[in-house]
Short mmCIF file of C-alpha atoms (C1' of nucleotides) in Angstrom, two decimals:
data_model
loop_
_atom_site.label_atom_id
_atom_site.label_comp_id
_atom_site.label_asym_id
_atom_site.label_seq_id
_atom_site.Cartn_x
_atom_site.Cartn_y
_atom_site.Cartn_z
CA MET A 27 -19.12 41.83 -14.10
CA PRO A 28 -19.12 38.35 -15.57
CA GLY A 29 -21.49 35.64 -14.43
CA PRO A 30 -20.41 33.15 -11.82
CA ARG A 31 -18.91 30.67 -14.28
CA ALA A 32 -17.65 32.79 -17.13
CA ALA A 33 -14.71 30.88 -18.59
CA THR A 34 -12.34 33.70 -19.42
CA PRO A 35 -10.30 32.64 -22.44
CA GLN A 36 -6.71 32.44 -21.29
CA ALA A 37 -3.66 32.19 -23.48
CA GLU A 38 -3.32 28.47 -24.03
CA PRO A 39 -1.88 28.35 -27.54
CA ARG A 40 -1.86 24.67 -28.51
CA ARG A 41 -4.29 21.92 -27.64
CA PRO A 42 -3.48 18.73 -29.45
CA ARG A 43 -6.70 16.82 -29.99
CA ILE A 44 -6.37 13.11 -29.65
CA ALA A 45 -8.95 10.47 -30.51
CA ALA A 46 -10.82 9.05 -27.55
CA ALA A 47 -9.56 5.47 -27.88
CA GLU A 48 -5.96 6.55 -28.12
CA ARG A 49 -6.31 9.01 -25.29
CA GLU A 50 -7.74 6.29 -23.11
CA ARG A 51 -4.77 4.08 -23.86
CA MET A 52 -2.42 6.92 -22.99
CA ILE A 53 -4.25 7.51 -19.73
CA VAL A 54 -4.23 3.86 -18.69
CA ASP A 55 -0.57 3.45 -19.56
CA ALA A 56 0.38 6.54 -17.60
CA ALA A 57 -1.91 5.59 -14.73
CA ILE A 58 -0.16 2.25 -14.32
CA GLY A 59 3.18 3.90 -13.75
CA PHE A 60 1.66 6.68 -11.71
CA PHE A 61 -0.37 4.57 -9.28
CA ALA A 62 2.46 2.06 -8.98
CA GLU A 63 4.67 4.86 -7.77
CA GLU A 64 2.27 7.03 -5.78
CA GLY A 65 -0.22 4.48 -4.53
CA PHE A 66 -3.94 4.53 -5.18
CA SER A 67 -4.19 7.68 -3.09
CA GLY A 68 -2.17 9.54 -5.71
CA GLN A 69 -4.05 12.57 -6.97
CA THR A 70 -5.81 12.60 -10.31
CA ARG A 71 -4.55 16.13 -10.90
CA GLN A 72 -0.97 14.96 -10.64
CA LEU A 73 -1.60 12.07 -13.00
CA ALA A 74 -3.16 14.49 -15.49
CA GLN A 75 -0.20 16.82 -15.16
CA SER A 76 2.21 14.00 -15.97
CA LEU A 77 0.20 13.52 -19.17
CA GLY A 78 0.26 17.22 -19.95
CA ILE A 79 -3.51 17.54 -19.77
CA SER A 80 -5.94 19.01 -17.29
CA HIS A 81 -7.50 16.59 -14.82
CA SER A 82 -10.99 17.10 -16.18
CA VAL A 83 -10.03 15.09 -19.23
CA LEU A 84 -9.74 12.01 -17.03
CA TYR A 85 -13.35 12.36 -16.01
CA ARG A 86 -14.52 12.57 -19.58
CA HIS A 87 -13.02 9.17 -20.30
CA PHE A 88 -13.61 7.47 -16.96
CA PRO A 89 -16.63 7.95 -14.70
CA GLY A 90 -14.42 8.24 -11.63
CA LYS A 91 -11.12 7.41 -10.04
CA GLN A 92 -12.30 3.98 -8.94
CA GLU A 93 -13.19 2.99 -12.48
CA LEU A 94 -9.81 4.17 -13.72
CA ILE A 95 -8.10 2.05 -11.08
CA ALA A 96 -10.28 -0.90 -12.05
CA THR A 97 -9.25 -0.45 -15.68
CA VAL A 98 -5.60 -0.35 -14.64
CA CYS A 99 -6.08 -3.64 -12.77
CA THR A 100 -7.80 -5.30 -15.71
CA GLU A 101 -5.02 -4.18 -18.00
CA LEU A 102 -2.34 -5.58 -15.71
CA PHE A 103 -4.06 -8.72 -14.50
CA GLU A 104 -5.88 -9.79 -17.65
CA ARG A 105 -5.04 -8.02 -20.86
CA ARG A 106 -1.27 -8.13 -20.63
CA TRP A 107 -1.06 -11.84 -19.97
CA ARG A 108 0.04 -13.92 -22.97
CA GLU A 109 -1.59 -17.31 -23.02
CA GLU A 110 1.36 -18.75 -24.93
CA TRP A 111 3.53 -18.37 -21.84
CA ILE A 112 1.74 -21.39 -20.44
CA GLU A 113 2.68 -23.37 -23.52
CA ILE A 114 6.32 -22.99 -22.58
CA LEU A 115 5.68 -25.18 -19.56
CA ARG A 116 4.14 -27.92 -21.67
CA ASP A 117 6.90 -28.46 -24.23
CA PRO A 118 7.97 -32.09 -23.72
CA ALA A 119 11.20 -31.63 -25.68
CA VAL A 120 12.68 -29.34 -23.03
CA SER A 121 13.88 -30.22 -19.54
CA LEU A 122 11.78 -29.09 -16.59
CA GLU A 123 14.45 -26.71 -15.41
CA GLU A 124 14.76 -25.11 -18.80
CA ARG A 125 10.98 -24.83 -19.12
CA LEU A 126 10.60 -23.18 -15.72
CA LEU A 127 13.39 -20.78 -16.49
CA ARG A 128 11.97 -19.78 -19.85
CA PHE A 129 8.50 -19.45 -18.37
CA TYR A 130 9.62 -17.05 -15.68
CA GLN A 131 11.88 -15.19 -18.08
CA GLU A 132 8.92 -14.50 -20.33
CA ALA A 133 6.16 -14.11 -17.78
CA GLY A 134 8.58 -12.26 -15.52
CA THR A 135 8.63 -9.33 -17.92
CA LEU A 136 5.08 -8.80 -16.67
CA LEU A 137 4.96 -10.41 -13.22
CA LEU A 138 8.28 -9.17 -11.88
CA ALA A 139 8.01 -5.65 -13.24
CA PRO A 140 7.78 -3.14 -10.38
CA GLU A 141 4.45 -1.78 -11.62
CA TRP A 142 2.87 -5.19 -11.59
CA MET A 143 4.17 -6.20 -8.19
CA ARG A 144 3.41 -2.91 -6.52
CA ILE A 145 -0.11 -2.65 -7.87
CA ALA A 146 -0.83 -6.30 -7.12
CA VAL A 147 0.15 -5.71 -3.52
CA MET A 148 -1.80 -2.45 -3.36
CA THR A 149 -5.00 -4.17 -4.37
CA GLY A 150 -4.50 -6.48 -1.43
CA LEU A 151 -3.82 -3.67 1.02
CA SER A 152 -6.63 -1.48 -0.25
CA GLY A 153 -9.19 -3.51 1.61
CA ALA A 154 -11.40 -3.95 -1.43
CA ALA A 155 -11.99 -7.46 -2.67
CA THR A 156 -9.05 -8.92 -4.55
CA PRO A 157 -9.69 -8.38 -8.28
CA SER A 158 -10.96 -11.60 -9.80
CA GLY A 159 -8.44 -11.21 -12.59
CA LEU A 160 -5.58 -11.42 -10.14
CA SER A 161 -6.72 -14.55 -8.33
CA SER A 162 -7.56 -16.31 -11.56
CA LEU A 163 -4.22 -15.27 -13.06
CA LEU A 164 -2.44 -16.74 -10.09
CA GLN A 165 -4.47 -19.92 -9.81
CA ASP A 166 -5.32 -20.83 -13.39
CA ARG A 167 -2.33 -19.44 -15.25
CA ILE A 168 0.53 -19.85 -12.82
CA ILE A 169 0.08 -22.32 -9.98
CA HIS A 170 -1.90 -24.94 -11.87
CA PRO A 171 0.32 -25.03 -14.96
CA LEU A 172 3.40 -25.07 -12.75
CA ALA A 173 1.97 -27.93 -10.74
CA ASP A 174 1.12 -29.78 -13.94
CA ALA A 175 4.69 -29.52 -15.13
CA ILE A 176 6.13 -30.50 -11.77
CA GLN A 177 3.72 -33.38 -11.39
CA ALA A 178 4.51 -34.83 -14.79
CA GLU A 179 8.19 -34.93 -13.94
CA GLY A 180 8.03 -37.80 -11.46
CA SER A 181 8.72 -40.30 -14.20
CA ASP A 182 8.09 -43.65 -12.55
CA ARG A 183 5.64 -42.74 -9.82
CA PRO A 184 3.33 -39.76 -10.46
CA LEU A 185 3.61 -37.10 -7.78
CA PRO A 186 0.44 -36.58 -5.73
CA ARG A 187 -1.43 -33.49 -6.84
CA ASN A 188 -1.36 -31.69 -3.51
CA ILE A 189 2.42 -32.18 -3.22
CA ALA A 190 2.91 -30.81 -6.71
CA GLU A 191 0.86 -27.73 -5.87
CA GLU A 192 2.76 -27.34 -2.65
CA ARG A 193 5.98 -27.19 -4.61
CA ALA A 194 4.50 -24.82 -7.15
CA TRP A 195 3.60 -22.44 -4.32
CA ALA A 196 7.09 -22.81 -2.89
CA LEU A 197 8.72 -21.98 -6.21
CA HIS A 198 6.40 -19.12 -6.94
CA GLY A 199 6.78 -17.73 -3.43
CA ARG A 200 10.51 -17.76 -3.85
CA VAL A 201 10.32 -15.97 -7.18
CA PHE A 202 7.74 -13.49 -5.93
CA TYR A 203 9.84 -12.59 -2.93
CA LEU A 204 12.80 -12.16 -5.23
CA GLY A 205 10.89 -9.57 -7.19
CA ALA A 206 9.34 -8.00 -4.12
CA ARG A 207 12.69 -7.19 -2.55
CA GLY A 208 13.49 -5.03 -5.52
CA ALA A 209 10.06 -3.72 -6.46
CA ILE A 210 8.52 -3.10 -3.05
CA TRP A 211 11.38 -2.23 -0.74
CA ARG A 212 13.80 -1.28 -3.50
CA GLY A 213 16.51 -3.25 -1.82
CA ALA A 214 19.42 -4.01 -4.03
CA THR A 215 19.10 -7.61 -5.10
CA PRO A 216 22.47 -9.29 -4.69
CA ARG A 217 22.76 -10.13 -8.38
CA SER A 218 20.94 -9.25 -11.54
CA GLN A 219 17.35 -10.39 -11.43
CA ASP A 220 17.83 -12.70 -14.37
CA GLU A 221 20.76 -14.40 -12.71
CA ALA A 222 18.95 -14.65 -9.39
CA LEU A 223 16.01 -16.22 -11.19
CA ALA A 224 18.25 -18.84 -12.74
CA VAL A 225 19.80 -19.65 -9.37
CA ALA A 226 16.40 -19.92 -7.69
CA ILE A 227 15.04 -22.26 -10.34
CA ALA A 228 18.19 -24.34 -10.46
CA GLY A 229 18.02 -24.71 -6.69
CA PHE A 230 14.40 -25.72 -6.86
CA CYS A 231 15.02 -28.32 -9.55
CA ARG A 232 18.09 -29.86 -7.97
CA GLY A 233 16.17 -30.10 -4.73
CA ALA A 234 13.22 -31.72 -6.45
CA ARG A 235 15.41 -34.14 -8.35
CA ALA A 236 17.37 -35.09 -5.27
CA LEU A 237 14.12 -35.56 -3.39
CA ALA A 238 12.78 -37.89 -6.04
CA GLN A 239 15.97 -39.99 -5.94
CA ALA A 240 16.02 -40.14 -2.18
CA GLU A 241 12.44 -41.40 -2.03
CA THR A 242 12.86 -44.30 -4.42
CA MET N 12 -21.79 37.75 21.08
CA PRO N 13 -18.86 35.51 21.78
CA GLY N 14 -15.44 35.95 20.20
CA PRO N 15 -14.43 33.94 17.17
CA ARG N 16 -13.08 31.05 19.20
CA ALA N 17 -15.31 30.88 22.20
CA ALA N 18 -15.36 27.24 23.24
CA THR N 19 -18.94 26.84 24.24
CA PRO N 20 -19.09 24.29 27.04
CA GLN N 21 -21.07 21.34 25.74
CA ALA N 22 -22.50 18.49 27.75
CA GLU N 23 -19.58 16.07 27.92
CA PRO N 24 -20.06 14.51 31.33
CA ARG N 25 -17.02 12.33 31.96
CA ARG N 26 -13.50 12.69 30.72
CA PRO N 27 -11.19 10.03 32.07
CA ARG N 28 -7.72 11.50 32.40
CA ILE N 29 -4.95 9.12 31.53
CA ALA N 30 -1.23 9.58 32.19
CA ALA N 31 0.80 10.59 29.16
CA ALA N 32 2.95 7.46 28.98
CA GLU N 33 -0.02 5.14 29.18
CA ARG N 34 -2.01 7.17 26.68
CA GLU N 35 0.87 7.01 24.25
CA ARG N 36 0.95 3.25 24.55
CA MET N 37 -2.78 3.11 23.91
CA ILE N 38 -2.42 5.30 20.85
CA VAL N 39 0.45 3.30 19.36
CA ASP N 40 -1.30 0.00 19.97
CA ALA N 41 -4.48 1.23 18.34
CA ALA N 42 -2.55 2.88 15.52
CA ILE N 43 -0.90 -0.41 14.59
CA GLY N 44 -4.23 -2.10 14.02
CA PHE N 45 -5.72 0.99 12.45
CA PHE N 46 -3.00 1.71 9.89
CA ALA N 47 -2.64 -1.99 9.11
CA GLU N 48 -6.28 -2.03 8.12
CA GLU N 49 -6.76 1.41 6.56
CA GLY N 50 -3.33 2.11 5.16
CA PHE N 51 -1.15 5.07 6.04
CA SER N 52 -3.69 7.32 4.37
CA GLY N 53 -6.20 6.46 7.08
CA GLN N 54 -7.48 9.58 8.80
CA THR N 55 -6.26 10.61 12.23
CA ARG N 56 -9.82 11.54 13.20
CA GLN N 57 -10.98 8.01 12.58
CA LEU N 58 -8.11 6.58 14.60
CA ALA N 59 -8.97 8.94 17.43
CA GLN N 60 -12.60 7.92 17.25
CA SER N 61 -11.69 4.27 17.59
CA LEU N 62 -9.90 5.26 20.79
CA GLY N 63 -12.86 7.25 22.03
CA ILE N 64 -10.94 10.52 22.10
CA SER N 65 -10.88 13.62 19.97
CA HIS N 66 -8.20 13.78 17.32
CA SER N 67 -6.49 16.74 18.94
CA VAL N 68 -5.19 14.41 21.62
CA LEU N 69 -3.04 12.65 19.06
CA TYR N 70 -1.28 15.92 18.30
CA ARG N 71 -0.58 16.51 21.96
CA HIS N 72 1.41 13.28 22.12
CA PHE N 73 2.90 13.17 18.62
CA PRO N 74 4.11 16.17 16.59
CA GLY N 75 2.38 14.92 13.47
CA LYS N 76 1.02 11.94 11.62
CA GLN N 77 4.42 11.05 10.18
CA GLU N 78 5.97 10.79 13.62
CA LEU N 79 3.13 8.59 14.79
CA ILE N 80 3.67 6.30 11.83
CA ALA N 81 7.39 6.25 12.54
CA THR N 82 6.68 5.23 16.13
CA VAL N 83 4.40 2.48 14.89
CA CYS N 84 7.22 1.19 12.68
CA THR N 85 9.76 1.27 15.47
CA GLU N 86 7.39 -0.62 17.71
CA LEU N 87 6.80 -3.33 15.10
CA PHE N 88 10.29 -3.59 13.61
CA GLU N 89 12.41 -3.12 16.71
CA ARG N 90 10.70 -3.19 20.07
CA ARG N 91 8.57 -6.27 19.58
CA TRP N 92 11.41 -8.48 18.43
CA ARG N 93 12.65 -10.96 21.06
CA GLU N 94 16.34 -11.60 20.78
CA GLU N 95 15.91 -15.05 22.28
CA TRP N 96 14.14 -16.19 19.13
CA ILE N 97 17.55 -16.27 17.47
CA GLU N 98 18.80 -18.58 20.21
CA ILE N 99 16.31 -21.20 19.09
CA LEU N 100 18.26 -21.54 15.86
CA ARG N 101 21.53 -22.15 17.71
CA ASP N 102 20.52 -25.02 19.98
CA PRO N 103 22.82 -27.90 18.91
CA ALA N 104 20.69 -30.49 20.72
CA VAL N 105 17.80 -30.03 18.30
CA SER N 106 17.57 -31.06 14.64
CA LEU N 107 17.67 -28.34 12.00
CA GLU N 108 14.12 -28.98 10.95
CA GLU N 109 12.87 -28.75 14.51
CA ARG N 110 14.85 -25.57 15.12
CA LEU N 111 13.53 -23.90 12.00
CA LEU N 112 10.00 -24.87 12.87
CA ARG N 113 10.25 -23.59 16.43
CA PHE N 114 11.90 -20.40 15.23
CA TYR N 115 9.13 -19.59 12.80
CA GLN N 116 6.46 -20.66 15.24
CA GLU N 117 7.78 -18.16 17.79
CA ALA N 118 8.89 -15.35 15.49
CA GLY N 119 5.85 -15.98 13.34
CA THR N 120 3.59 -14.65 16.07
CA LEU N 121 5.14 -11.31 15.14
CA LEU N 122 6.30 -11.68 11.53
CA LEU N 123 3.27 -13.49 10.15
CA ALA N 124 0.67 -11.43 11.97
CA PRO N 125 -1.42 -9.45 9.47
CA GLU N 126 -0.51 -6.13 11.10
CA TRP N 127 3.18 -6.80 10.73
CA MET N 128 3.03 -8.01 7.14
CA ARG N 129 0.68 -5.29 5.95
CA ILE N 130 2.62 -2.45 7.55
CA ALA N 131 5.94 -3.87 6.41
CA VAL N 132 4.66 -3.88 2.85
CA MET N 133 3.16 -0.41 3.23
CA THR N 134 6.49 1.07 4.20
CA GLY N 135 7.86 -0.31 0.96
CA LEU N 136 5.03 1.07 -1.14
CA SER N 137 4.99 4.43 0.58
CA GLY N 138 8.02 5.56 -1.36
CA ALA N 139 9.84 6.73 1.73
CA ALA N 140 13.11 5.06 2.55
CA THR N 141 12.73 1.60 4.05
CA PRO N 142 12.89 1.97 7.85
CA SER N 143 16.34 0.95 9.03
CA GLY N 144 14.72 -1.20 11.70
CA LEU N 145 13.06 -3.33 9.04
CA SER N 146 16.13 -3.97 6.94
CA SER N 147 18.27 -4.72 9.97
CA LEU N 148 15.59 -7.02 11.36
CA LEU N 149 15.53 -8.91 8.11
CA GLN N 150 19.27 -9.06 7.56
CA ASP N 151 20.75 -9.36 11.05
CA ARG N 152 17.99 -11.22 12.88
CA ILE N 153 16.50 -13.46 10.22
CA ILE N 154 18.58 -14.14 7.12
CA HIS N 155 22.00 -14.28 8.77
CA PRO N 156 20.97 -16.52 11.69
CA LEU N 157 19.06 -18.76 9.30
CA ALA N 158 22.07 -18.99 7.02
CA ASP N 159 24.28 -19.78 10.02
CA ALA N 160 22.06 -22.67 11.00
CA ILE N 161 21.80 -23.95 7.44
CA GLN N 162 25.51 -23.61 6.85
CA ALA N 163 26.45 -25.54 9.99
CA GLU N 164 24.31 -28.46 8.87
CA GLY N 165 26.54 -29.60 6.04
CA SER N 166 28.35 -32.01 8.36
CA ASP N 167 31.33 -33.19 6.33
CA ARG N 168 31.85 -30.32 3.92
CA PRO N 169 30.85 -26.84 5.12
CA LEU N 170 28.35 -25.20 2.80
CA PRO N 171 29.66 -22.07 1.05
CA ARG N 172 28.32 -18.94 2.67
CA ASN N 173 26.60 -17.54 -0.40
CA ILE N 174 24.78 -20.83 -0.99
CA ALA N 175 23.61 -20.89 2.60
CA GLU N 176 22.25 -17.36 2.31
CA GLU N 177 20.63 -18.27 -0.97
CA ARG N 178 18.75 -21.04 0.79
CA ALA N 179 17.87 -18.81 3.70
CA TRP N 180 16.24 -16.37 1.26
CA ALA N 181 14.45 -19.23 -0.43
CA LEU N 182 13.02 -20.48 2.85
CA HIS N 183 12.11 -17.05 4.09
CA GLY N 184 10.55 -16.13 0.76
CA ARG N 185 8.41 -19.22 0.92
CA VAL N 186 7.31 -18.46 4.48
CA PHE N 187 6.71 -14.79 3.72
CA TYR N 188 4.56 -15.60 0.74
CA LEU N 189 2.64 -18.04 2.86
CA GLY N 190 1.78 -15.26 5.28
CA ALA N 191 1.21 -12.72 2.55
CA ARG N 192 -1.50 -14.77 0.87
CA GLY N 193 -3.52 -14.56 4.04
CA ALA N 194 -2.52 -11.15 5.37
CA ILE N 195 -2.34 -9.11 2.16
CA TRP N 196 -4.86 -10.65 -0.20
CA ARG N 197 -6.86 -12.41 2.50
CA GLY N 198 -6.98 -15.52 0.39
CA ALA N 199 -7.90 -18.61 2.30
CA THR N 200 -4.71 -20.52 2.90
CA PRO N 201 -5.36 -24.16 2.06
CA ARG N 202 -4.61 -25.35 5.58
CA SER N 203 -4.05 -23.76 8.95
CA GLN N 204 -1.05 -21.48 8.92
CA ASP N 205 0.74 -23.57 11.52
CA GLU N 206 0.31 -26.69 9.47
CA ALA N 207 1.34 -24.97 6.25
CA LEU N 208 4.44 -23.71 8.03
CA ALA N 209 5.36 -27.24 9.09
CA VAL N 210 4.90 -28.51 5.53
CA ALA N 211 6.99 -25.71 4.08
CA ILE N 212 9.84 -26.29 6.49
CA ALA N 213 9.70 -30.04 6.12
CA GLY N 214 9.85 -29.64 2.36
CA PHE N 215 12.79 -27.30 2.64
CA CYS N 216 14.72 -29.64 4.93
CA ARG N 217 14.05 -32.77 2.95
CA GLY N 218 15.17 -30.96 -0.15
CA ALA N 219 18.32 -29.74 1.53
CA ARG N 220 19.09 -33.14 2.97
CA ALA N 221 18.53 -34.86 -0.34
CA LEU N 222 20.68 -32.26 -2.03
CA ALA N 223 23.52 -32.85 0.39
CA GLN N 224 23.36 -36.61 -0.20
CA ALA N 225 23.21 -36.26 -3.96
CA GLU N 226 26.29 -34.08 -4.03
CA THR N 227 28.58 -36.37 -2.08
"C1'" DG B 11 -10.11 24.77 49.61
"C1'" DC B 12 -6.55 26.86 46.28
"C1'" DG B 13 -3.84 27.23 42.53
"C1'" DC B 14 -0.71 24.93 39.31
"C1'" DT B 15 0.10 21.53 36.00
"C1'" DT B 16 -1.61 18.41 32.78
"C1'" DT B 17 -5.12 16.19 29.96
"C1'" DG B 18 -8.91 16.72 27.01
"C1'" DT B 19 -12.39 19.32 23.91
"C1'" DG B 20 -14.52 21.64 20.11
"C1'" DA B 21 -14.14 25.22 16.88
"C1'" DC B 22 -11.49 26.70 13.28
"C1'" DC B 23 -8.08 27.14 9.31
"C1'" DA B 24 -5.94 26.45 4.91
"C1'" DG B 25 -4.95 23.67 1.47
"C1'" DG B 26 -6.01 19.33 -0.95
"C1'" DC B 27 -8.98 16.61 -3.59
"C1'" DG B 28 -12.70 14.12 -6.36
"C1'" DG B 29 -15.93 15.59 -9.31
"C1'" DT B 30 -19.01 18.96 -12.36
"C1'" DA B 31 -20.34 22.44 -15.76
"C1'" DA B 32 -20.08 26.11 -18.98
"C1'" DA B 33 -17.43 27.82 -22.47
"C1'" DT B 34 -13.75 27.25 -26.22
"C1'" DA B 35 -11.63 25.49 -30.22
"C1'" DG B 36 -9.70 21.71 -33.30
"C1'" DT B 37 -11.18 18.56 -36.86
"C1'" DC B 38 -14.00 15.88 -39.96
"C1'" DG B 39 -17.75 15.14 -43.35
"C1'" DC B 40 -19.85 17.29 -46.90
"C1'" DG H 18 -15.69 26.78 -46.57
"C1'" DC H 19 -19.11 25.62 -43.06
"C1'" DG H 20 -21.60 23.40 -39.55
"C1'" DA H 21 -21.68 19.74 -36.23
"C1'" DC H 22 -19.26 17.08 -33.22
"C1'" DT H 23 -16.27 16.41 -29.59
"C1'" DA H 24 -11.84 16.99 -27.14
"C1'" DT H 25 -10.08 20.24 -23.90
"C1'" DT H 26 -9.80 23.93 -20.61
"C1'" DT H 27 -10.94 27.17 -16.79
"C1'" DA H 28 -13.48 27.93 -12.97
"C1'" DC H 29 -15.92 26.26 -9.37
"C1'" DC H 30 -18.22 23.25 -5.56
"C1'" DG H 31 -18.20 20.87 -1.34
"C1'" DC H 32 -16.20 17.88 1.54
"C1'" DC H 33 -12.17 16.05 3.64
"C1'" DT H 34 -8.11 16.34 6.39
"C1'" DG H 35 -3.70 17.37 8.88
"C1'" DG H 36 -2.78 20.59 12.18
"C1'" DT H 37 -3.55 24.70 15.67
"C1'" DC H 38 -5.66 27.36 19.40
"C1'" DA H 39 -8.16 29.01 23.23
"C1'" DC H 40 -10.40 27.20 26.81
"C1'" DA H 41 -12.27 23.84 30.36
"C1'" DA H 42 -11.71 20.65 33.86
"C1'" DA H 43 -9.34 16.77 36.54
"C1'" DG H 44 -5.97 15.74 39.81
"C1'" DC H 45 -2.07 16.81 42.96
"C1'" DG H 46 0.67 19.18 46.48
"C1'" DC H 47 0.07 22.13 50.17
#
DNA sequence: GCGCTTTGTGACCAGGCGGTAAATAGTCGC
DNA sequence: GCGACTATTTACCGCCTGGTCACAAAGCGC
């Protein structure tokens, strides 16, 4: 009779060995899609299965599920952001509307992707503290640059800062909700997301322009 | 020796008996707050404990956890809606801005409450089909009435329907995001929610008014 | 007071789940 | 080719968790 933990060699013909760094990348990439779909209560065994490995491998590379989730959040909220997206908003040769549109077209590949939206919302619902990466992404890389661009547009009289931020929140809220309808509730957005984005930004800009004219 | 399932009578002095209908109300009310906080993966035992009862009682009144969650959703997305809130939007004696503000002040007691927002988002993330009550609430009781009110405001030339709905989504997205920042991520909203609501609606209306002027 | 119905309890079950450890087997440096 | 390193697997642990069951007791009609 074998001892209590005799690992009987089963027929498991091939075991591709993959370097640790690459395996970790594979795990994080798969975990993003997996947790986005299943929620943070998704089972590590199922995630491992989708990778074609046994779930113990996860625990060799990450101390625990929480740390894996934290890595997923860092990847989404910090590593995948491109700082040059902010530069788009600063180009003085391009109209505000065009800048906003290009900004959201580029940044939207990250921010409006279902995985990003769903996991961002999950972190909020999970009860844990909001990841610092997420709040700083929102504040420092989205709202503030947007407000800067909006503020600079009032040619004759500079727009007060708080009003500019107000409008930045309004625009971003509109865009976020646009993405959320598709990513969270999977409702069919009336048009293609790109088109809807253009309409939303055009509406915002025409409103802002008209407002500026009406106030002079 | 007692049989395998001999319920040994323990010291449990008082057991207040409560009528089924009332108990069910108590359970649903507690479940709303509980699931809003803990997520749908919150444990039935913990919910029961917060009610001061054993978790078996839940299964006397509801066939299973899923049915309890479904009841919670029906309560939030159907039963708690007041049809008269829509009437606020139709009052011709009141300005559009005032109507919108009053509408969101009233409906906001439901729609912007953390329990409502968090559970509405959870249903989206849960992967199950969006509850019909939620989509019909959004479409029939919010977006369409809003669009009606906005459309009727273009005094000389009636606003095209699709534009009016576009603006309704924009306004509602702004308001939703306003609530979400507090309810989902628990970020401190810069001002009181009531004040922020007034600013958002004022901004929307001034924009719309300016737009209408600019286009004539 | 008596018995019937209804409300509540605690023990229990079976499967799920995060996490661990011993054993196995590719692969790389030499 | 060989040993050391390390990626990977199988088996297992212990707790959690939705759900069930037999039983106890509170209230109501009579």
